[in-house]
Amino acid sequence: MGGFAGARAPVIAGLGITELGNVYGRTSADFAADAVRRAVADAGLALGDVDGLLTNTGLAADLTLGLARDMGLRDLRLLSEVQAFGSSAGAMVQYASMAVASGMADVVACVFADAPLREPGAGSAGAYAGTGRRLTQGWRALDVAAGLLGANPLYALAARRHMLAYGTTSEQLGAIAVAQRAWAAGNPRARFREPITLADHQASRMIADPYRLLDCCLVSNGGVAVLVTSADRAADLAQPPVHVLGGAQAHPGYPASSDSTFGLVSGASQAGPAALKAAGVTLGDIDVVELYDCYTFTVLLTLEDYGFCAKGEGGPFAATPGVLGPDGSLKLNTGGGQLSSYYMWGMTPLSEAVIQVRGQGGERQCERHELALVSGNGGILDHHSTLVLGASPRERSITGSGS
Amino acid sequence: MTPLQASPVTAEFFAGTARGELLVRRCADCGRHLAPRCVSCEVCGGTDLAWTAASGAGRVVSWTVLPDRAGGPPVVAGIVELAEGPWLNVRFVDVVPEAMTGGLAVEVRFVRPEGGEAVPVFAPAEQTLG
Ligand SMILES: [Zn+2]
């Protein structure tokens, strides 16, 4: 998806981020409405200008199409729920971009919201921790019996396989956690801003070996929305336009057999190159990289699959001094990501990319921010989306073949 | 271990575990062995999938160790590749986490949690000739 040019080339013109984290007493739909209103205001538009809405609910699963009615949106030309888990944010921007480019809609709001956290005392991450228990029938029951409840142990199996194949270590995963925490120090929205060391990572309690606590994302309540409109429309709006230059998805459909590349290669290996090609740019052109980070390992695997290092070299690459972190050569997860800042599925890397491309990152702003590469990942490495965003339209992408 | 109830899609599989058999699917068109949950062949797309008993031998593909919050022994669980090819997500028993390795030879056993179906678990294979 790409090769857009001219008046109807898609642009992210608005970003709305609600209060995030331990915010109680609001449903996902409440957060979503708040996020859309904020995105509309951010763009300098009115709610009545929105003529398309795509929603993506988190695991609290209380955000639906009904949001349009609840917000009083009238005569929409595009309305749908999207669900590909952590890859949904990128996917929504892709669908919205194609709708805008084709003239199907002019201003499409894409919103994610979730409210899994309960009031204090009710236990943290209730909706996430309980997902296995609700599904004890059918084949999922065998995973429950095995003890493979929820995402932590299943992603641990992916990391272990990579370790067995390539010698990846816990310390190398820790380097990613340490670097992202250093970035989080510069993000006022970050939940955790105190620096950590590799020793802190190694001392954090084991969650699902090889994952320690500091390998795992946090959980947040809140909502994030972006508005996609045309370059023509965006030219007069309030924010610097963020051009959607290219995008792609990949859903590998791992077989349950020795042919499976689970843990070794993800859909990023297909979606990344496809998105770059669609945008008419190369990896070397990218200034800012925002990768989905449900776990440290997800970042490591995506770095390999996107081609920042050779397959199997993600561990040594991440642990090489001078590569990651605010002073490093690779500007990666500059807001602290889901490991340190906020867990809004694919909206976490997407929102930070929009902030960086606009140049609004404050003390964490990257000096070079012309082009950003954004990933989304969902399921157990089952779903991947990639976006290439730019501060300028890339006229030379006109001749590139959109895919 | 959480007791499991059979449902229509798993009834045949659990009828097998009750007899001490680990059933997998086998494609009538190309002969490929498939995981129990498969409804079409990963190779040829065939939908004529028969149940067949696997040998019960396999090797460890990956594993995780889950600490018990109550202080009991940790759960060791992961992926086994059966000798016939399919992968299963399983609990490992009679193992110590430190002794787990990729490719470790394991074999099926069946446990029956109170009030539930018999469930396949995997233990290190007995030393045998050949
Ligand atoms: Zn077949």
Coordinates of C-alpha atoms and ligand atoms in Angstrom, one line a residue:
Chain A
M1 CA 0.0 0.0 0.0
G2 CA 1.6 3.3 -1.1
G3 CA 2.7 5.3 -4.1
F4 CA 0.2 8.0 -3.0
A5 CA 0.7 11.5 -4.5
G6 CA -1.2 14.7 -5.0
A7 CA -4.2 16.2 -3.4
R8 CA -5.7 13.0 -2.0
A9 CA -2.5 11.5 -0.7
P10 CA -3.2 10.4 2.9
V11 CA -2.0 12.3 5.9
I12 CA -2.3 11.9 9.6
A13 CA -3.6 15.3 10.7
G14 CA -4.7 14.8 14.2
L15 CA -3.6 12.8 17.3
G16 CA -5.6 12.4 20.4
I17 CA -4.3 10.8 23.6
T18 CA -6.4 10.5 26.7
E19 CA -5.3 10.2 30.2
L20 CA -3.4 6.9 30.4
G21 CA -2.6 4.3 33.0
N22 CA -4.4 3.8 36.3
V23 CA -7.4 5.8 35.3
Y24 CA -10.5 4.1 36.6
G25 CA -14.3 4.3 36.2
R26 CA -14.3 4.8 32.5
T27 CA -15.2 2.3 29.8
S28 CA -13.2 1.7 26.6
A29 CA -16.0 3.6 24.8
D30 CA -15.6 6.5 27.1
F31 CA -11.8 6.6 26.4
A32 CA -12.4 6.2 22.7
A33 CA -14.8 9.1 22.5
D34 CA -12.4 11.3 24.5
A35 CA -9.5 10.3 22.2
V36 CA -11.5 11.0 19.0
R37 CA -12.6 14.5 20.3
R38 CA -8.9 15.2 21.2
A39 CA -7.7 14.2 17.8
V40 CA -10.3 16.4 16.1
A41 CA -9.4 19.3 18.3
D42 CA -5.7 18.7 17.7
A43 CA -6.2 18.8 14.0
G44 CA -8.2 22.0 14.2
L45 CA -11.3 20.3 12.8
A46 CA -14.9 19.9 14.1
L47 CA -16.4 16.6 15.1
G48 CA -18.9 17.1 12.2
D49 CA -16.0 16.9 9.7
V50 CA -15.4 13.3 10.6
D51 CA -17.0 11.1 7.9
G52 CA -15.2 7.8 8.6
L53 CA -14.6 5.9 11.8
L54 CA -12.6 2.7 12.5
T55 CA -12.6 1.3 16.0
N56 CA -10.3 -1.3 17.6
T57 CA -11.1 -2.6 21.0
G58 CA -8.7 -4.0 23.4
L59 CA -9.3 -7.0 25.6
A60 CA -11.9 -5.2 27.7
A61 CA -13.9 -5.6 24.5
D62 CA -16.4 -2.8 25.2
L63 CA -15.6 -0.6 22.3
T64 CA -17.9 -1.2 19.3
L65 CA -19.4 0.5 16.2
G66 CA -21.9 2.0 18.7
L67 CA -19.2 4.7 19.4
A68 CA -20.4 6.5 16.3
R69 CA -24.0 6.7 17.7
D70 CA -22.7 7.6 21.2
M71 CA -20.7 10.5 19.8
G72 CA -23.5 11.7 17.6
L73 CA -21.5 11.2 14.3
R74 CA -23.9 11.5 11.4
D75 CA -23.9 10.3 7.8
L76 CA -20.6 8.5 8.0
R77 CA -19.3 7.1 4.7
L78 CA -17.0 4.5 6.4
L79 CA -17.6 2.7 9.7
S80 CA -16.1 -0.6 10.9
E81 CA -14.6 -2.4 13.7
V82 CA -11.1 -3.6 13.0
Q83 CA -9.4 -6.5 14.9
A84 CA -6.0 -7.8 14.2
F85 CA -4.8 -7.2 17.8
G86 CA -1.5 -5.3 18.1
S87 CA -1.3 -4.8 14.4
S88 CA -4.7 -3.1 14.2
A89 CA -3.5 0.5 14.6
G90 CA -1.3 0.2 11.5
A91 CA -4.0 -1.6 9.7
M92 CA -6.6 1.0 10.5
V93 CA -4.3 3.7 9.1
Q94 CA -3.8 1.7 6.0
Y95 CA -7.6 1.2 5.5
A96 CA -8.2 4.9 6.2
S97 CA -5.4 5.9 3.9
M98 CA -6.9 3.9 1.0
A99 CA -10.4 5.3 1.8
V100 CA -9.1 8.9 1.7
A101 CA -6.9 8.3 -1.4
S102 CA -9.9 6.8 -3.3
G103 CA -12.3 9.5 -2.3
M104 CA -14.5 7.1 -0.2
A105 CA -14.1 9.4 2.8
D106 CA -12.4 12.6 3.7
V107 CA -11.6 12.5 7.4
V108 CA -11.3 9.1 9.0
A109 CA -10.9 8.7 12.7
C110 CA -9.0 5.6 13.8
V111 CA -9.3 4.8 17.5
F112 CA -8.1 2.2 20.0
A113 CA -9.2 2.1 23.6
D114 CA -9.0 -0.4 26.4
A115 CA -9.9 -0.5 30.1
P116 CA -8.5 -3.7 31.5
L117 CA -7.3 -2.3 34.8
R118 CA -9.7 -2.6 37.7
E119 CA -10.0 -0.4 40.8
P120 CA -7.1 -0.8 43.2
G121 CA -7.6 -4.0 45.2
A122 CA -9.3 -5.8 42.4
G123 CA -6.0 -7.1 41.1
S124 CA -4.0 -5.6 38.3
A125 CA -4.4 -6.5 34.6
G126 CA -7.6 -8.4 35.4
A127 CA -8.8 -8.7 31.9
Y128 CA -5.5 -9.9 30.5
A129 CA -4.8 -12.4 33.3
G130 CA -8.2 -13.9 32.9
T131 CA -8.2 -14.6 29.2
G132 CA -7.3 -18.2 29.5
R133 CA -9.9 -19.1 32.1
R134 CA -12.8 -18.0 29.9
L135 CA -11.8 -20.4 27.2
T136 CA -11.4 -23.8 28.7
Q137 CA -13.5 -25.6 26.0
G138 CA -12.3 -26.5 22.6
W139 CA -8.6 -26.9 21.7
R140 CA -7.6 -23.9 23.8
A141 CA -8.3 -26.2 26.8
L142 CA -5.2 -28.1 26.0
D143 CA -3.1 -24.9 26.4
V144 CA -4.9 -24.2 29.7
A145 CA -4.0 -27.7 30.9
A146 CA -0.4 -27.2 29.8
G147 CA -0.2 -24.0 31.9
L148 CA 0.2 -21.8 28.8
L149 CA -2.3 -19.2 29.9
G150 CA -2.2 -15.8 28.3
A151 CA 0.5 -14.1 26.2
N152 CA 3.4 -14.3 28.6
P153 CA 4.2 -18.0 28.4
L154 CA 3.4 -18.2 24.7
Y155 CA 5.8 -15.3 23.8
A156 CA 8.3 -16.9 26.1
L157 CA 8.3 -20.0 23.9
A158 CA 9.1 -17.7 20.9
A159 CA 12.0 -16.2 22.7
R160 CA 13.3 -19.5 23.9
R161 CA 13.3 -20.9 20.4
H162 CA 15.3 -17.9 19.2
M163 CA 17.8 -18.5 22.1
L164 CA 18.2 -22.1 21.1
A165 CA 18.7 -21.3 17.5
Y166 CA 20.9 -18.3 17.7
G167 CA 22.3 -18.1 21.2
T168 CA 20.3 -15.0 22.2
T169 CA 20.6 -14.2 25.9
S170 CA 18.5 -12.6 28.6
E171 CA 21.1 -9.9 29.0
Q172 CA 20.7 -9.0 25.4
L173 CA 16.9 -8.7 25.9
G174 CA 17.7 -6.6 28.9
A175 CA 19.7 -4.1 26.8
I176 CA 16.4 -3.3 25.1
A177 CA 14.6 -2.7 28.3
V178 CA 17.3 -0.5 29.7
A179 CA 17.5 1.6 26.5
Q180 CA 13.7 2.1 26.4
R181 CA 13.6 3.2 30.0
A182 CA 16.3 5.8 29.2
W183 CA 14.0 7.2 26.5
A184 CA 11.0 7.1 28.8
A185 CA 12.8 9.6 31.1
G186 CA 12.1 12.2 28.4
N187 CA 8.4 11.3 28.0
P188 CA 5.9 13.1 30.3
R189 CA 3.3 10.5 29.5
A190 CA 5.5 7.6 30.5
R191 CA 4.4 5.4 33.5
F192 CA 7.9 4.5 34.5
R193 CA 10.7 7.1 34.1
E194 CA 13.3 6.1 36.6
P195 CA 16.4 4.7 34.9
I196 CA 17.1 1.0 35.2
T197 CA 20.3 -0.9 34.8
L198 CA 21.0 -4.3 33.3
A199 CA 21.5 -5.5 36.9
D200 CA 17.9 -4.3 37.7
H201 CA 16.6 -6.2 34.7
Q202 CA 18.4 -9.4 35.7
A203 CA 17.2 -9.0 39.3
S204 CA 13.6 -8.5 38.3
R205 CA 11.3 -11.4 39.1
M206 CA 10.8 -14.2 36.7
I207 CA 7.4 -14.1 34.9
A208 CA 7.7 -16.8 32.3
D209 CA 11.3 -17.9 31.8
P210 CA 13.1 -16.4 29.9
Y211 CA 11.0 -13.3 30.5
R212 CA 11.6 -11.3 33.6
L213 CA 9.3 -8.6 34.8
L214 CA 11.3 -5.9 32.9
D215 CA 11.0 -7.8 29.7
C216 CA 7.2 -7.4 29.7
C217 CA 5.0 -4.5 28.8
L218 CA 2.8 -2.8 31.4
V219 CA -0.9 -2.6 31.1
S220 CA -2.8 0.7 30.7
N221 CA -6.3 2.1 30.6
G222 CA -6.9 4.8 28.0
G223 CA -7.5 5.6 24.4
V224 CA -5.6 6.9 21.4
A225 CA -7.0 8.2 18.1
V226 CA -5.5 9.5 14.9
L227 CA -7.3 11.3 12.1
V228 CA -6.4 10.5 8.5
T229 CA -7.3 13.0 5.8
S230 CA -6.0 14.1 2.5
A231 CA -2.9 16.2 1.9
D232 CA -5.0 18.9 0.4
R233 CA -7.2 19.1 3.4
A234 CA -4.4 18.8 5.9
A235 CA -2.5 21.8 4.3
D236 CA -4.7 24.3 6.2
L237 CA -5.0 22.4 9.5
A238 CA -3.5 23.0 12.8
Q239 CA -0.7 20.5 12.9
P240 CA 2.3 19.7 10.7
P241 CA 1.1 16.9 8.3
V242 CA 2.4 13.4 8.8
H243 CA 2.3 11.7 5.4
V244 CA 1.4 8.1 5.1
L245 CA 4.0 7.0 2.6
G246 CA 3.6 3.3 2.6
G247 CA 2.2 0.4 4.5
A248 CA 1.9 -3.4 4.5
Q249 CA 0.7 -6.3 6.5
A250 CA 1.8 -9.9 6.9
H251 CA 0.0 -12.7 8.7
P252 CA 2.3 -15.7 8.4
G253 CA -0.2 -18.4 9.6
Y254 CA 2.4 -20.6 11.2
P255 CA 1.8 -24.3 10.7
A256 CA 1.8 -26.4 13.9
S257 CA 4.8 -28.5 12.6
S258 CA 8.5 -28.4 12.0
D259 CA 7.9 -26.1 9.1
S260 CA 7.0 -23.3 11.5
T261 CA 9.3 -20.3 11.8
F262 CA 7.6 -19.3 15.0
G263 CA 10.1 -17.4 17.2
L264 CA 12.6 -17.3 14.4
V265 CA 11.0 -15.1 11.7
S266 CA 7.8 -13.1 11.9
G267 CA 5.5 -11.3 9.5
A268 CA 7.8 -8.3 9.9
S269 CA 10.2 -9.9 7.4
Q270 CA 7.5 -9.5 4.7
A271 CA 5.6 -6.4 5.8
G272 CA 8.7 -4.3 6.5
P273 CA 10.4 -4.6 3.1
A274 CA 7.0 -4.3 1.3
A275 CA 6.1 -1.1 3.2
L276 CA 9.5 0.5 2.5
K277 CA 9.2 -0.4 -1.2
A278 CA 5.7 1.0 -1.4
A279 CA 7.0 4.3 0.2
G280 CA 9.9 4.4 -2.2
V281 CA 12.5 4.5 0.5
T282 CA 15.1 2.2 2.0
L283 CA 16.0 1.3 5.6
G284 CA 19.0 3.6 5.5
D285 CA 16.6 6.6 4.9
I286 CA 14.7 6.0 8.1
D287 CA 15.4 8.4 11.0
V288 CA 13.1 7.2 13.7
V289 CA 12.0 3.6 14.4
E290 CA 9.0 2.8 16.6
L291 CA 8.5 -0.9 17.1
Y292 CA 5.8 -2.8 18.8
D293 CA 7.1 -4.0 22.1
C294 CA 4.8 -6.3 24.0
Y295 CA 8.1 -7.9 25.1
T296 CA 11.7 -7.1 24.7
F297 CA 12.0 -10.0 22.4
T298 CA 9.4 -8.7 20.0
V299 CA 11.6 -5.7 19.4
L300 CA 14.7 -7.9 18.8
L301 CA 12.9 -10.1 16.3
T302 CA 11.4 -7.1 14.4
L303 CA 14.9 -5.5 14.2
E304 CA 16.2 -8.6 12.5
D305 CA 13.1 -9.1 10.3
Y306 CA 13.2 -5.5 9.1
G307 CA 16.9 -5.9 8.3
F308 CA 18.6 -3.6 10.8
C309 CA 20.9 -6.6 11.4
A310 CA 21.3 -10.1 10.1
K311 CA 19.0 -12.9 11.1
G312 CA 20.1 -14.3 14.4
E313 CA 22.2 -11.2 15.2
G314 CA 19.5 -9.3 17.0
G315 CA 20.9 -10.0 20.4
P316 CA 24.5 -8.9 19.8
F317 CA 23.1 -5.9 17.8
A318 CA 20.9 -4.7 20.7
A319 CA 23.7 -5.2 23.2
T320 CA 26.3 -3.4 21.3
P321 CA 27.2 -0.2 23.1
G322 CA 26.3 2.9 21.2
V323 CA 23.4 1.4 19.2
L324 CA 20.3 1.8 21.4
G325 CA 19.2 4.5 23.8
P326 CA 18.9 8.3 23.5
D327 CA 22.6 8.6 22.7
G328 CA 22.6 5.6 20.4
S329 CA 22.9 5.5 16.6
L330 CA 19.4 3.9 16.2
K331 CA 16.6 6.0 17.4
L332 CA 14.3 3.2 18.6
N333 CA 11.2 3.4 20.7
T334 CA 11.8 7.0 21.6
G335 CA 8.9 7.4 24.0
G336 CA 9.8 4.4 26.1
G337 CA 7.3 2.2 24.4
Q338 CA 4.9 -0.3 26.0
L339 CA 7.7 -1.5 28.2
S340 CA 8.0 1.8 30.1
S341 CA 5.4 4.3 29.0
Y342 CA 1.9 3.2 28.1
Y343 CA 0.3 0.1 26.6
M344 CA -2.1 1.1 23.9
W345 CA -1.3 -1.8 21.5
G346 CA -0.2 -0.5 18.1
M347 CA -1.2 3.1 19.0
T348 CA 1.8 3.3 21.3
P349 CA 4.5 3.1 18.5
L350 CA 2.2 5.0 16.1
S351 CA 1.5 7.9 18.4
E352 CA 5.2 8.3 19.2
A353 CA 6.0 8.3 15.5
V354 CA 3.5 11.0 14.8
I355 CA 4.9 13.1 17.7
Q356 CA 8.5 12.6 16.4
V357 CA 7.7 13.3 12.7
R358 CA 5.9 16.5 13.8
G359 CA 9.0 17.5 15.8
Q360 CA 6.9 17.7 19.0
G361 CA 8.9 15.3 21.2
G362 CA 10.3 17.9 23.6
E363 CA 13.4 16.7 25.4
R364 CA 13.2 13.3 23.7
Q365 CA 12.8 14.8 20.2
C366 CA 15.2 13.3 17.6
E367 CA 17.2 15.7 15.6
R368 CA 16.4 14.0 12.3
H369 CA 12.8 13.1 12.0
E370 CA 11.9 13.2 8.3
L371 CA 11.0 9.5 8.1
A372 CA 9.6 7.1 10.6
L373 CA 9.2 3.3 10.5
V374 CA 6.3 2.0 12.6
S375 CA 5.4 -1.6 13.5
G376 CA 2.4 -3.3 14.9
N377 CA 2.3 -6.9 16.1
G378 CA -0.6 -9.0 17.2
G379 CA -1.6 -12.5 18.4
I380 CA 1.5 -14.5 19.3
L381 CA 3.6 -13.0 16.5
D382 CA 0.7 -13.9 14.2
H383 CA -0.1 -10.5 12.8
H384 CA 2.1 -7.7 11.6
S385 CA 1.6 -4.2 10.2
T386 CA 4.2 -1.7 9.0
L387 CA 3.8 2.0 8.2
V388 CA 6.3 4.4 6.8
L389 CA 5.5 8.0 7.8
G390 CA 7.1 11.1 6.6
A391 CA 7.2 14.8 7.3
S392 CA 7.1 15.5 3.5
P393 CA 5.3 13.9 0.6
R394 CA 7.8 11.8 -1.2
E395 CA 7.3 12.8 -4.8
R396 CA 9.7 10.2 -6.0
S397 CA 7.4 7.5 -4.7
I398 CA 4.9 8.4 -7.4
T399 CA 6.7 6.1 -9.8
G400 CA 6.9 3.3 -7.2
S401 CA 4.4 0.6 -7.6
G402 CA 1.9 0.6 -4.8
S403 CA 1.5 -2.9 -3.3
Chain B
M1 CA -3.8 -29.1 36.6
T2 CA -7.1 -27.6 35.6
P3 CA -9.7 -30.3 34.8
L4 CA -10.8 -30.1 31.2
Q5 CA -14.2 -30.8 29.7
A6 CA -14.5 -32.3 26.3
S7 CA -16.5 -30.3 23.7
P8 CA -17.9 -31.5 20.3
V9 CA -14.7 -30.6 18.5
T10 CA -12.4 -32.3 21.0
A11 CA -14.6 -35.3 21.9
E12 CA -12.8 -37.7 19.6
F13 CA -9.4 -36.6 20.9
F14 CA -10.3 -37.1 24.5
A15 CA -11.9 -40.4 23.7
G16 CA -8.4 -41.3 22.5
T17 CA -6.7 -40.1 25.6
A18 CA -9.1 -42.1 27.8
R19 CA -7.8 -45.2 26.0
G20 CA -4.2 -44.1 26.4
E21 CA -3.8 -43.0 22.8
L22 CA -2.5 -39.7 21.5
L23 CA -4.6 -39.0 18.4
V24 CA -3.4 -36.7 15.6
R25 CA -4.9 -36.0 12.2
R26 CA -3.7 -37.6 9.0
C27 CA -4.5 -36.2 5.6
A28 CA -6.2 -38.8 3.4
D29 CA -5.0 -37.0 0.3
C30 CA -1.2 -36.6 0.9
G31 CA -0.5 -38.5 4.1
R32 CA 0.7 -35.5 6.1
H33 CA 0.3 -35.8 9.9
L34 CA -1.3 -32.8 11.4
A35 CA -2.0 -31.4 14.9
P36 CA -5.3 -32.4 16.4
R37 CA -6.8 -29.0 16.0
C38 CA -6.2 -28.8 12.2
V39 CA -9.4 -28.8 10.1
S40 CA -7.6 -28.7 6.8
C41 CA -4.2 -30.0 5.6
E42 CA -1.3 -27.5 5.9
V43 CA 0.3 -29.0 2.7
C44 CA -2.5 -29.8 0.2
G45 CA -5.6 -28.1 1.7
G46 CA -7.4 -31.4 1.9
T47 CA -10.2 -31.7 4.4
D48 CA -10.5 -35.5 4.6
L49 CA -8.6 -35.8 7.8
A50 CA -8.7 -39.1 9.7
W51 CA -7.7 -39.6 13.4
T52 CA -4.7 -41.7 13.9
A53 CA -2.7 -42.7 17.0
A54 CA 0.7 -41.1 17.2
S55 CA 3.6 -43.1 18.6
G56 CA 3.8 -40.7 21.6
A57 CA 7.5 -40.0 21.0
G58 CA 8.7 -36.5 20.4
R59 CA 11.3 -33.8 20.9
V60 CA 11.3 -30.5 22.8
V61 CA 11.0 -27.5 20.5
S62 CA 10.8 -24.8 23.1
W63 CA 9.7 -24.4 26.7
T64 CA 9.0 -21.9 29.5
V65 CA 9.3 -22.2 33.2
L66 CA 6.4 -20.6 35.2
P67 CA 7.1 -19.9 38.8
D68 CA 4.3 -20.9 41.2
R69 CA 3.2 -17.9 43.1
A70 CA 2.2 -20.0 46.1
G71 CA 5.7 -21.3 46.4
G72 CA 5.1 -24.8 44.9
P73 CA 7.2 -26.3 42.1
P74 CA 7.3 -24.4 38.9
V75 CA 5.3 -25.4 35.8
V76 CA 7.4 -26.4 32.8
A77 CA 5.4 -26.2 29.6
G78 CA 6.2 -25.8 25.9
I79 CA 6.1 -27.2 22.4
V80 CA 6.7 -30.8 21.5
E81 CA 7.3 -31.9 18.0
L82 CA 5.9 -35.4 17.6
A83 CA 7.9 -38.0 15.7
E84 CA 5.1 -37.8 13.1
G85 CA 5.7 -34.1 12.6
P86 CA 2.9 -32.2 14.3
W87 CA 3.5 -29.7 17.2
L88 CA 1.6 -29.8 20.5
N89 CA 1.6 -27.3 23.4
V90 CA 2.1 -29.5 26.4
R91 CA 3.0 -29.7 30.1
F92 CA 6.3 -31.4 30.9
V93 CA 6.5 -33.7 33.9
D94 CA 9.4 -35.4 35.7
V95 CA 11.7 -32.7 34.5
V96 CA 13.9 -30.2 36.3
P97 CA 14.0 -26.8 34.5
E98 CA 17.8 -26.8 34.5
A99 CA 17.9 -30.1 32.5
M100 CA 15.6 -28.9 29.7
T101 CA 17.3 -28.7 26.3
G102 CA 16.2 -28.1 22.8
G103 CA 15.7 -31.5 21.0
L104 CA 15.3 -33.4 24.3
A105 CA 13.7 -36.7 23.6
V106 CA 10.3 -37.0 25.4
E107 CA 7.4 -39.4 25.4
V108 CA 3.7 -39.0 26.2
R109 CA 2.0 -40.0 29.4
F110 CA -1.5 -39.4 30.5
V111 CA -2.8 -37.7 33.6
R112 CA -6.4 -37.4 34.6
P113 CA -7.1 -34.4 36.8
E114 CA -10.0 -35.1 39.2
G115 CA -13.3 -34.5 37.4
G116 CA -11.8 -33.9 33.9
E117 CA -10.6 -35.6 30.8
A118 CA -7.3 -37.5 30.5
V119 CA -4.6 -35.1 29.3
P120 CA -1.4 -35.8 27.5
V121 CA 1.8 -34.7 29.2
F122 CA 5.4 -35.4 28.2
A123 CA 8.3 -36.8 30.3
P124 CA 11.9 -37.4 29.3
A125 CA 12.0 -40.6 27.2
E126 CA 13.2 -43.8 28.9
Q127 CA 16.6 -44.9 27.7
T128 CA 15.9 -47.6 25.1
L129 CA 17.9 -49.2 22.4
G130 CA 17.5 -48.0 18.8
Ligands
ZN1 ZN -2.7 -33.1 2.6

